[in-house]
Short mmCIF file of C-alpha atoms in Angstrom, two decimals:
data_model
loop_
_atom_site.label_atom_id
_atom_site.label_comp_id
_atom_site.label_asym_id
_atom_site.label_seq_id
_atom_site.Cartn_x
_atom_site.Cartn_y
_atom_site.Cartn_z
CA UNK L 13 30.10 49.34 25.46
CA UNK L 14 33.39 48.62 23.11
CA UNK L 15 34.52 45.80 25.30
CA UNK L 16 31.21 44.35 25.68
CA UNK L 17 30.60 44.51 21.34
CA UNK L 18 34.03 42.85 21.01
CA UNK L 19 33.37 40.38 23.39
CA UNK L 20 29.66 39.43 21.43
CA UNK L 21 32.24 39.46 18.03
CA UNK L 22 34.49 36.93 19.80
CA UNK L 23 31.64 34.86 20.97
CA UNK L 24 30.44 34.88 16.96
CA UNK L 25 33.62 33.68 16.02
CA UNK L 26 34.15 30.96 18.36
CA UNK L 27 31.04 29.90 17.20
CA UNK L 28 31.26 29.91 13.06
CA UNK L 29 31.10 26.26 12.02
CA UNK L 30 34.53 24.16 11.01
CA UNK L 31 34.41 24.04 7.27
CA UNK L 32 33.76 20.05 6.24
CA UNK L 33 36.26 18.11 4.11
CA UNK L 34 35.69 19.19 0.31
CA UNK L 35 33.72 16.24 -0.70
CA UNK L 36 31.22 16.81 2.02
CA UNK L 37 31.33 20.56 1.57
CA UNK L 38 30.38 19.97 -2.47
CA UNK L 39 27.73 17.70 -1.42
CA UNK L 40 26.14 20.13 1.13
CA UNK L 41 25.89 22.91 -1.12
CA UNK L 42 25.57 21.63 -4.52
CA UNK L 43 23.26 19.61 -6.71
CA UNK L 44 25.64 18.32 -9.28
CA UNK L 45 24.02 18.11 -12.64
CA UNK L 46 25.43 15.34 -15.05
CA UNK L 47 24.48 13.16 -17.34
CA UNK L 48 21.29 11.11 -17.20
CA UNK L 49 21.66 7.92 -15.83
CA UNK L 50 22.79 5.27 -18.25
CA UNK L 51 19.62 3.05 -19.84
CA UNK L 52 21.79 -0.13 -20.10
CA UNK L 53 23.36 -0.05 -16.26
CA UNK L 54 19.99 0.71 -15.23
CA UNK L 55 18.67 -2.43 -16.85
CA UNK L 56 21.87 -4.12 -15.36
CA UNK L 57 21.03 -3.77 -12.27
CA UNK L 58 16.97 -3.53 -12.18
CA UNK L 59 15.48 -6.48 -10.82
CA UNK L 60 11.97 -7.16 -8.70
CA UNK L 61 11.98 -10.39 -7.03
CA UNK L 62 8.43 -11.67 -5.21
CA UNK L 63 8.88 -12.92 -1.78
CA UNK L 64 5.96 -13.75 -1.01
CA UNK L 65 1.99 -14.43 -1.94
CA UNK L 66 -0.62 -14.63 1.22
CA UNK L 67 -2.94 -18.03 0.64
CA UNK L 68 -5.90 -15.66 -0.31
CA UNK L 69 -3.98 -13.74 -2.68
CA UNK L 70 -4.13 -10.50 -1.23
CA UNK L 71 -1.44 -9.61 0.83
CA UNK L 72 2.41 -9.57 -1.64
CA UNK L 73 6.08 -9.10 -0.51
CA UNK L 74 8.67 -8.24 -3.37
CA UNK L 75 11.89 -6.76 -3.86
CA UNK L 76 12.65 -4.10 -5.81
CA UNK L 77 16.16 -3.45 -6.55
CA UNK L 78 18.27 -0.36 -8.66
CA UNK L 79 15.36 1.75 -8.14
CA UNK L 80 15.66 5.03 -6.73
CA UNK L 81 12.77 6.00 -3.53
CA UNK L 82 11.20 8.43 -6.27
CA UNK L 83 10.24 5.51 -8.64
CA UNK L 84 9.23 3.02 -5.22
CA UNK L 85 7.23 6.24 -4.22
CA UNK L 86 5.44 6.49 -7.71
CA UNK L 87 4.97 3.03 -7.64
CA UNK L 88 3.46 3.33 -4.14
CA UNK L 89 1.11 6.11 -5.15
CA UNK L 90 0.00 4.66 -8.32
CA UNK L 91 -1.35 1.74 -6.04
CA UNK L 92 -3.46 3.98 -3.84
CA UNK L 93 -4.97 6.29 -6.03
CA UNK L 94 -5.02 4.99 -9.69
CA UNK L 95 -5.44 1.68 -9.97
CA UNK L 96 -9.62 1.32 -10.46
CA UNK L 97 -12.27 -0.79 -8.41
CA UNK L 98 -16.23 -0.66 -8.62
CA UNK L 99 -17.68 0.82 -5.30
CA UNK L 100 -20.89 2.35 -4.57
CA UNK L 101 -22.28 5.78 -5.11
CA UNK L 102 -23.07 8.40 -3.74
CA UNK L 103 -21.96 8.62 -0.21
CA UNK L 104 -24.55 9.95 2.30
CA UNK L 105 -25.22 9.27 6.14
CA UNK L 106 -25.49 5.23 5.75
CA UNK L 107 -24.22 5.54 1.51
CA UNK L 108 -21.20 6.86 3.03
CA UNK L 109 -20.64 3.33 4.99
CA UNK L 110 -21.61 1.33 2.04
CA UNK L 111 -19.45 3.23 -0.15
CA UNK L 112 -16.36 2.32 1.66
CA UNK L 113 -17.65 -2.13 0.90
CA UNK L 114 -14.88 -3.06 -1.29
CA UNK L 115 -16.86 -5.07 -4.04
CA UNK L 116 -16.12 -7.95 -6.12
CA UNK L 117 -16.49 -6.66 -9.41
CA UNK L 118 -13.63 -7.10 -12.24
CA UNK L 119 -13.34 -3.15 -13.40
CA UNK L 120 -12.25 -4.21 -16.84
CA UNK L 121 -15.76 -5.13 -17.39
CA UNK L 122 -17.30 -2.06 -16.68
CA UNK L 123 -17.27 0.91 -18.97
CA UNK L 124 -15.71 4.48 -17.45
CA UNK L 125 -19.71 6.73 -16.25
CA UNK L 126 -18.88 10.53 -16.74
CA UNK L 127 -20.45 12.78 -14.26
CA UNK L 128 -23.01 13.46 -17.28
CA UNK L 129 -23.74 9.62 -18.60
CA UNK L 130 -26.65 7.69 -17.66
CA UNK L 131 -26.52 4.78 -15.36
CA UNK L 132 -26.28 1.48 -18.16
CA UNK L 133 -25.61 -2.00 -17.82
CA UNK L 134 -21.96 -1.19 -19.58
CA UNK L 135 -21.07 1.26 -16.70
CA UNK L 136 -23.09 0.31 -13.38
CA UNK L 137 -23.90 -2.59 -11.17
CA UNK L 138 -27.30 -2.60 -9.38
CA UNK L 139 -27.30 -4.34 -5.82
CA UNK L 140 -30.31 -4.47 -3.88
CA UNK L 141 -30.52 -4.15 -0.03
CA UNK L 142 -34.47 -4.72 1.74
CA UNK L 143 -33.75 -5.90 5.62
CA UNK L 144 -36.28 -5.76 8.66
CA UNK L 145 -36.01 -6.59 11.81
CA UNK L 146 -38.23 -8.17 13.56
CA UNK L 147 -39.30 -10.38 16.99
CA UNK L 148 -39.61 -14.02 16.70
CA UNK L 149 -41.55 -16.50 18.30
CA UNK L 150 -39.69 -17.21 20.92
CA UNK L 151 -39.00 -13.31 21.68
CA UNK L 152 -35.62 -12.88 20.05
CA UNK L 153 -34.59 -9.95 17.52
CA UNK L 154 -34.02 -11.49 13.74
CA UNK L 155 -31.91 -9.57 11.81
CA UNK L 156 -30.30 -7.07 14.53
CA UNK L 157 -27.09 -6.33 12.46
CA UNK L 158 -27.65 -5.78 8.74
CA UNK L 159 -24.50 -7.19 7.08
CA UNK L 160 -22.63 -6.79 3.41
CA UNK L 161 -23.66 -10.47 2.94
CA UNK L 162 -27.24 -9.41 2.60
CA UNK L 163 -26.95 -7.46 -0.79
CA UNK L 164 -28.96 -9.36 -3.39
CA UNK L 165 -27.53 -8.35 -7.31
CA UNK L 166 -30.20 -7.08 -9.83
CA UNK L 167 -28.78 -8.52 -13.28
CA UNK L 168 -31.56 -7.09 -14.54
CA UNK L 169 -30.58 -3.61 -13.25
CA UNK L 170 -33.18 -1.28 -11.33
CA UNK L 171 -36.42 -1.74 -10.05
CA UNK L 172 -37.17 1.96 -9.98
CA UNK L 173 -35.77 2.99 -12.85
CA UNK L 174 -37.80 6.25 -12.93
CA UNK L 175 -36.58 7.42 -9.30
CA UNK L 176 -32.90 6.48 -9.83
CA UNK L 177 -32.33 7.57 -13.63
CA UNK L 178 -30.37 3.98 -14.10
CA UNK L 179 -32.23 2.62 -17.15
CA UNK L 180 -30.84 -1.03 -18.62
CA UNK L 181 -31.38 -1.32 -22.15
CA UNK L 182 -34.76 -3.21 -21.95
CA UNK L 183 -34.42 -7.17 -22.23
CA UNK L 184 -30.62 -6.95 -21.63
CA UNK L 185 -28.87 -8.30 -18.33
CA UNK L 186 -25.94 -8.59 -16.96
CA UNK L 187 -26.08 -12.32 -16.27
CA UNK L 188 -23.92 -13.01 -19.59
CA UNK L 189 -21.58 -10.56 -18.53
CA UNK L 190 -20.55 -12.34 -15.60
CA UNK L 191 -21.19 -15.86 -16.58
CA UNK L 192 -18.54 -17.83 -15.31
CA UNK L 193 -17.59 -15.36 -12.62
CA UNK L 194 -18.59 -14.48 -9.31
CA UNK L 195 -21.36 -12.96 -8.85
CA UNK L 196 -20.90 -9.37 -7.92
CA UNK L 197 -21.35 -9.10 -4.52
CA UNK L 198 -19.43 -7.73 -1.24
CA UNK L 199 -15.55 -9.32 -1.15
CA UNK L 200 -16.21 -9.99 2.98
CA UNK L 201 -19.97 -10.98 3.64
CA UNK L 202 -19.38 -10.11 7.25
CA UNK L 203 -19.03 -6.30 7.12
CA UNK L 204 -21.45 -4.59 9.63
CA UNK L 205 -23.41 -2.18 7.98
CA UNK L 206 -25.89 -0.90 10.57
CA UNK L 207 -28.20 -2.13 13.39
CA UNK L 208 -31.24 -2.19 13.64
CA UNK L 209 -34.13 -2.18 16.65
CA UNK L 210 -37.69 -4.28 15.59
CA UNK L 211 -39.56 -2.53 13.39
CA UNK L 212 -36.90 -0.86 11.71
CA UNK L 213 -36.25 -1.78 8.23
CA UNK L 214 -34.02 -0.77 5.65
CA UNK L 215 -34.44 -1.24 2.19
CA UNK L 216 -32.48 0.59 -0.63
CA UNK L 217 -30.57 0.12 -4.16
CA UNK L 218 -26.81 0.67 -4.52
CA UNK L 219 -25.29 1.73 -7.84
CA UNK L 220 -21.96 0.38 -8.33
CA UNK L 221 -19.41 2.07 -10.78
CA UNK L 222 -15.80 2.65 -11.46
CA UNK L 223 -13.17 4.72 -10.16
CA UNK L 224 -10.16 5.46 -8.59
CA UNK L 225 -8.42 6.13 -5.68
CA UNK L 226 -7.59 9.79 -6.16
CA UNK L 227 -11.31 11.02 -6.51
CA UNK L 228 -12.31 9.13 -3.40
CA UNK L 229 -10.31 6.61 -1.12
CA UNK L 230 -13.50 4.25 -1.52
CA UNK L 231 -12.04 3.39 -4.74
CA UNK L 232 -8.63 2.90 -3.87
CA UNK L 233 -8.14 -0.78 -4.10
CA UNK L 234 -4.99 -1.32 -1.16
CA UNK L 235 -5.54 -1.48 2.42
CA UNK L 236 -1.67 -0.25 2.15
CA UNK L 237 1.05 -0.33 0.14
CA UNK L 238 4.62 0.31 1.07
CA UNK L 239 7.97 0.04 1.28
CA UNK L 240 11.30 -0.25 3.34
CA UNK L 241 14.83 -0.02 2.54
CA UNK L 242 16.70 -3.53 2.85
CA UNK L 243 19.11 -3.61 5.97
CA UNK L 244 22.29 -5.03 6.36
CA UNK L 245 24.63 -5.39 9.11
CA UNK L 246 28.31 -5.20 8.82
CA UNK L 247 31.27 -6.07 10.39
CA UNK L 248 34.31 -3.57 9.68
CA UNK L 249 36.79 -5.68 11.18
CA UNK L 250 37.05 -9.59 11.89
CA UNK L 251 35.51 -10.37 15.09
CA UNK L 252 36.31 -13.86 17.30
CA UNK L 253 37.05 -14.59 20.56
CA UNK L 254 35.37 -13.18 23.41
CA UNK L 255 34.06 -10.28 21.16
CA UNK L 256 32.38 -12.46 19.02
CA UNK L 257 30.98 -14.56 21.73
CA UNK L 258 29.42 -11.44 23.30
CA UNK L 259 27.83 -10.40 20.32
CA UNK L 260 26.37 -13.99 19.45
CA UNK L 261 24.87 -13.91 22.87
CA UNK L 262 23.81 -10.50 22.65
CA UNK L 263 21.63 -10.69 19.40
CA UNK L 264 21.64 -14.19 18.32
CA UNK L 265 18.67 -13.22 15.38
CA UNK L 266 21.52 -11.22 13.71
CA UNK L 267 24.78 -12.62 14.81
CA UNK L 268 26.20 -16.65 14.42
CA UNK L 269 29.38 -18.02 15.48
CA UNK L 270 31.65 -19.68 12.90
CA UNK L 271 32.81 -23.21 12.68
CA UNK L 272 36.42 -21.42 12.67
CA UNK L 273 35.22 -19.11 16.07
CA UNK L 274 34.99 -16.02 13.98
CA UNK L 275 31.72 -13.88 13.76
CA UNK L 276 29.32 -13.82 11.10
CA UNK L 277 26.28 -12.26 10.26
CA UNK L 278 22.55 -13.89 9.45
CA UNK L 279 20.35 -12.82 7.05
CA UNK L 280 18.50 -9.46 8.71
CA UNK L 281 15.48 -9.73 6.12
CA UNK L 282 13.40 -12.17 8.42
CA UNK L 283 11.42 -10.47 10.69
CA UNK L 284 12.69 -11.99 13.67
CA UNK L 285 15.79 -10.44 12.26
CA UNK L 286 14.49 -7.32 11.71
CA UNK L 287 12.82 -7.10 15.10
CA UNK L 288 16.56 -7.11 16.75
CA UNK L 289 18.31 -4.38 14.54
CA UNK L 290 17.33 -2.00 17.34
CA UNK L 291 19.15 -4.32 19.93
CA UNK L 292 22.13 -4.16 17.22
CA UNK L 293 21.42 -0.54 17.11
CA UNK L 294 21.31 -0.34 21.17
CA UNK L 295 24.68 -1.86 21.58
CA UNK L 296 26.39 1.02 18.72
CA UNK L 297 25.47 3.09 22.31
CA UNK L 298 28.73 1.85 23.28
CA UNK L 299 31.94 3.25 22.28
CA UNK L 300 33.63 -0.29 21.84
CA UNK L 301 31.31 -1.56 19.44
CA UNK L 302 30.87 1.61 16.93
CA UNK L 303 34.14 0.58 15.24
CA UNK L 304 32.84 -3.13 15.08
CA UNK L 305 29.56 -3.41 13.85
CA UNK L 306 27.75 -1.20 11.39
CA UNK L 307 23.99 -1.00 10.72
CA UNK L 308 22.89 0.37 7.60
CA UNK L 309 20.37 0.54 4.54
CA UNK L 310 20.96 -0.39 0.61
CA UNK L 311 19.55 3.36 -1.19
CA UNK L 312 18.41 0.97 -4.14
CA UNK L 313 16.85 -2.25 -2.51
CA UNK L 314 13.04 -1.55 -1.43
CA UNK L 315 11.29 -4.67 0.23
CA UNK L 316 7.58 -3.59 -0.91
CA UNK L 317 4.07 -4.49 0.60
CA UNK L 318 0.69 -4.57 -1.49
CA UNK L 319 -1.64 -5.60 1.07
CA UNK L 320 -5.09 -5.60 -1.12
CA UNK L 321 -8.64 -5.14 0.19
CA UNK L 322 -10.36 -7.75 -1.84
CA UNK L 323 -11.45 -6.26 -4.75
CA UNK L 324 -8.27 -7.68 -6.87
CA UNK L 325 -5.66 -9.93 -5.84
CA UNK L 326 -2.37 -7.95 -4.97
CA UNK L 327 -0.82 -9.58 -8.10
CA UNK L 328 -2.99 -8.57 -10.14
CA UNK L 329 -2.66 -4.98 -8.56
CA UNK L 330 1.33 -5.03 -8.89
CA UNK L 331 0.68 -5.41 -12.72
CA UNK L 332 -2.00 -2.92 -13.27
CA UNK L 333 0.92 -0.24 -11.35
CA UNK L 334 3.64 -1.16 -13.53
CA UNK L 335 1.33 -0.58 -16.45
CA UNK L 336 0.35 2.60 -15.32
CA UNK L 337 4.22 3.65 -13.99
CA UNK L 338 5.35 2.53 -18.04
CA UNK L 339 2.47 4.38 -19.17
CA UNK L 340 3.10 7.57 -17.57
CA UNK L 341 6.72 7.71 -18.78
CA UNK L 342 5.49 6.70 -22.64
CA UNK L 343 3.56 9.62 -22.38
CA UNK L 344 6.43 12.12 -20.86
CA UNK L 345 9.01 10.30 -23.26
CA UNK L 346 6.29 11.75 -26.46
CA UNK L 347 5.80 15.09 -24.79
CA UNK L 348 9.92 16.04 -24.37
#
């Protein structure tokens, strides 16, 4: 009907959206393309700044600062999936568990092993696992749980050279290769591999290489890496008085009263700190505060995690990324 299709027009209409002040508009439609970012402001205001180093080495806090997320992300990725380790292969039924044992094995000492090269002392480590369980004498079960602590390390390499197709050169071992080192081994002795009942009995070799993260996540050599953006809170206005006494009381992680009464604002970065943003965020509910206090994130300050899993101290990880992350843009830089 006519006065039913103008009333559906009218009903469009009311609801076309309100255009958005010109600077918003241009933002939400356009990708503005200008010049590259400058080198020398970049390298103004780049900085990484380390937090923090667990006792054992493998868990790292840093900042990284005039960054955008693309770079943190690259970083964060190169981490994962391309920064080697030495883990066993292949992975099948119990392999598969063992494959995931992160070992302690320096990869820098082993040579890369194509899916066509023989198994050598340059490019694989031979551990050797032979448990049985059994009763004892007073009617208890010996070696129930078979644990990563029990792999024994062939220097020598294989004892069945023949089955396994991993052939040492003969009278060569790897004891000089890791003199002054660990030995390799597992980086936790108390991983559970399997259990056994008496009578059982398992007894096999594991062939250690290198590799990374991206052809299987046994290799990758993080538990996790990531990152968050730095938080602040501000005050738009000075605060004292009652307001600032409410506030204080309200969140006292976040907020501090002045020797002069006024309001003023802790460092958030402490995770106390952090923990409270959401009761910061909780009070913005009301309409009284939302022109007082502002909670927000810096686009160029990532507070980044490496949290290894034993095979290499998260240091030495952080290194190997930015290595890789310089190396990747050498090689784009040659190819433009």
């Amino acid at each position: 009907m006519p006065g039913e299709k103008k009333h559906k027009e009218k009903k469009k209409k009311d609801k076309a959206p309100q255009e958005l002040p010109e600077h918003l508009e241009k933002q939400r439609k356009y990708v503005i393309c200008g010049h590259d970012k400058n080198y020398h402001d970049f390298a103004d205001n780049f900085s990484i700044t380390v937090n923090s180093i667990s006792d054992n080495g493998m868990t790292m806090e840093f900042d990284l600062v005039g960054v955008d997320p693309a770079v943190a992300n690259a970083l964060r990725r190169i981490l994962i999936a391309e920064i080697p380790t030495v883990a066993i292969e292949h992975d099948e039924v119990l392999a598969h568990r063992l494959g995931l044992v992160p070992i302690n094995v320096d990869p820098a000492l082993l040579e890369w092993r194509g899916a066509e090269d023989a198994a050598s002392e340059a490019n694989t480590v031979v551990l050797r696992l032979n448990v049985r369980c059994s009763k004892d004498a007073a009617g208890g079960v010996v070696n129930e749980s078979v644990t990563s602590d029990q792999f024994e390390w062939l220097p020598a390499g294989s004892d069945l050279p023949d089955e396994t197709g991993c052939r040492f050169t003969e009278g060569s071992s790897q004891a000089a290769l890791f003199e002054g080192r660990p030995a390799p081994a597992s980086v936790d002795g108390s991983i559970l591999l399997a259990k056994l009942r008496p009578g059982q009995e398992i007894e096999l070799e594991a062939h250690c290489i290198k590799g990374v993260g991206r052809e299987h996540a046994k290799w990758s050599p993080v538990a996790t890496a990531w990152y968050r953006l730095h938080p602040e809170v501000a005050l738009l206005r000075p605060v004292a008085g009652e307001e600032a006494a409410e506030l204080a009381e309200a969140v006292p992680a976040v907020f501090e009263l002045q020797p002069d009464g006024e309001l003023g604002v802790r460092d958030v970065r402490s995770k106390e700190a952090e923990r409270s943003l959401e009761r910061v965020r909780r009070l913005l509910e009301e309409e009284r505060w939302r022109g007082v206090v502002e909670v927000r994130k810096r686009k160029e300050h990532f507070i980044f995690t490496i949290e290894s899993t034993g095979a290499l101290p998260a240091a030495e990880l952080f290194k190997q990324a930015l290595a890789a992350l310089a190396g990747k843009a050498e090689r784009l830089e040659r190819r433009l």
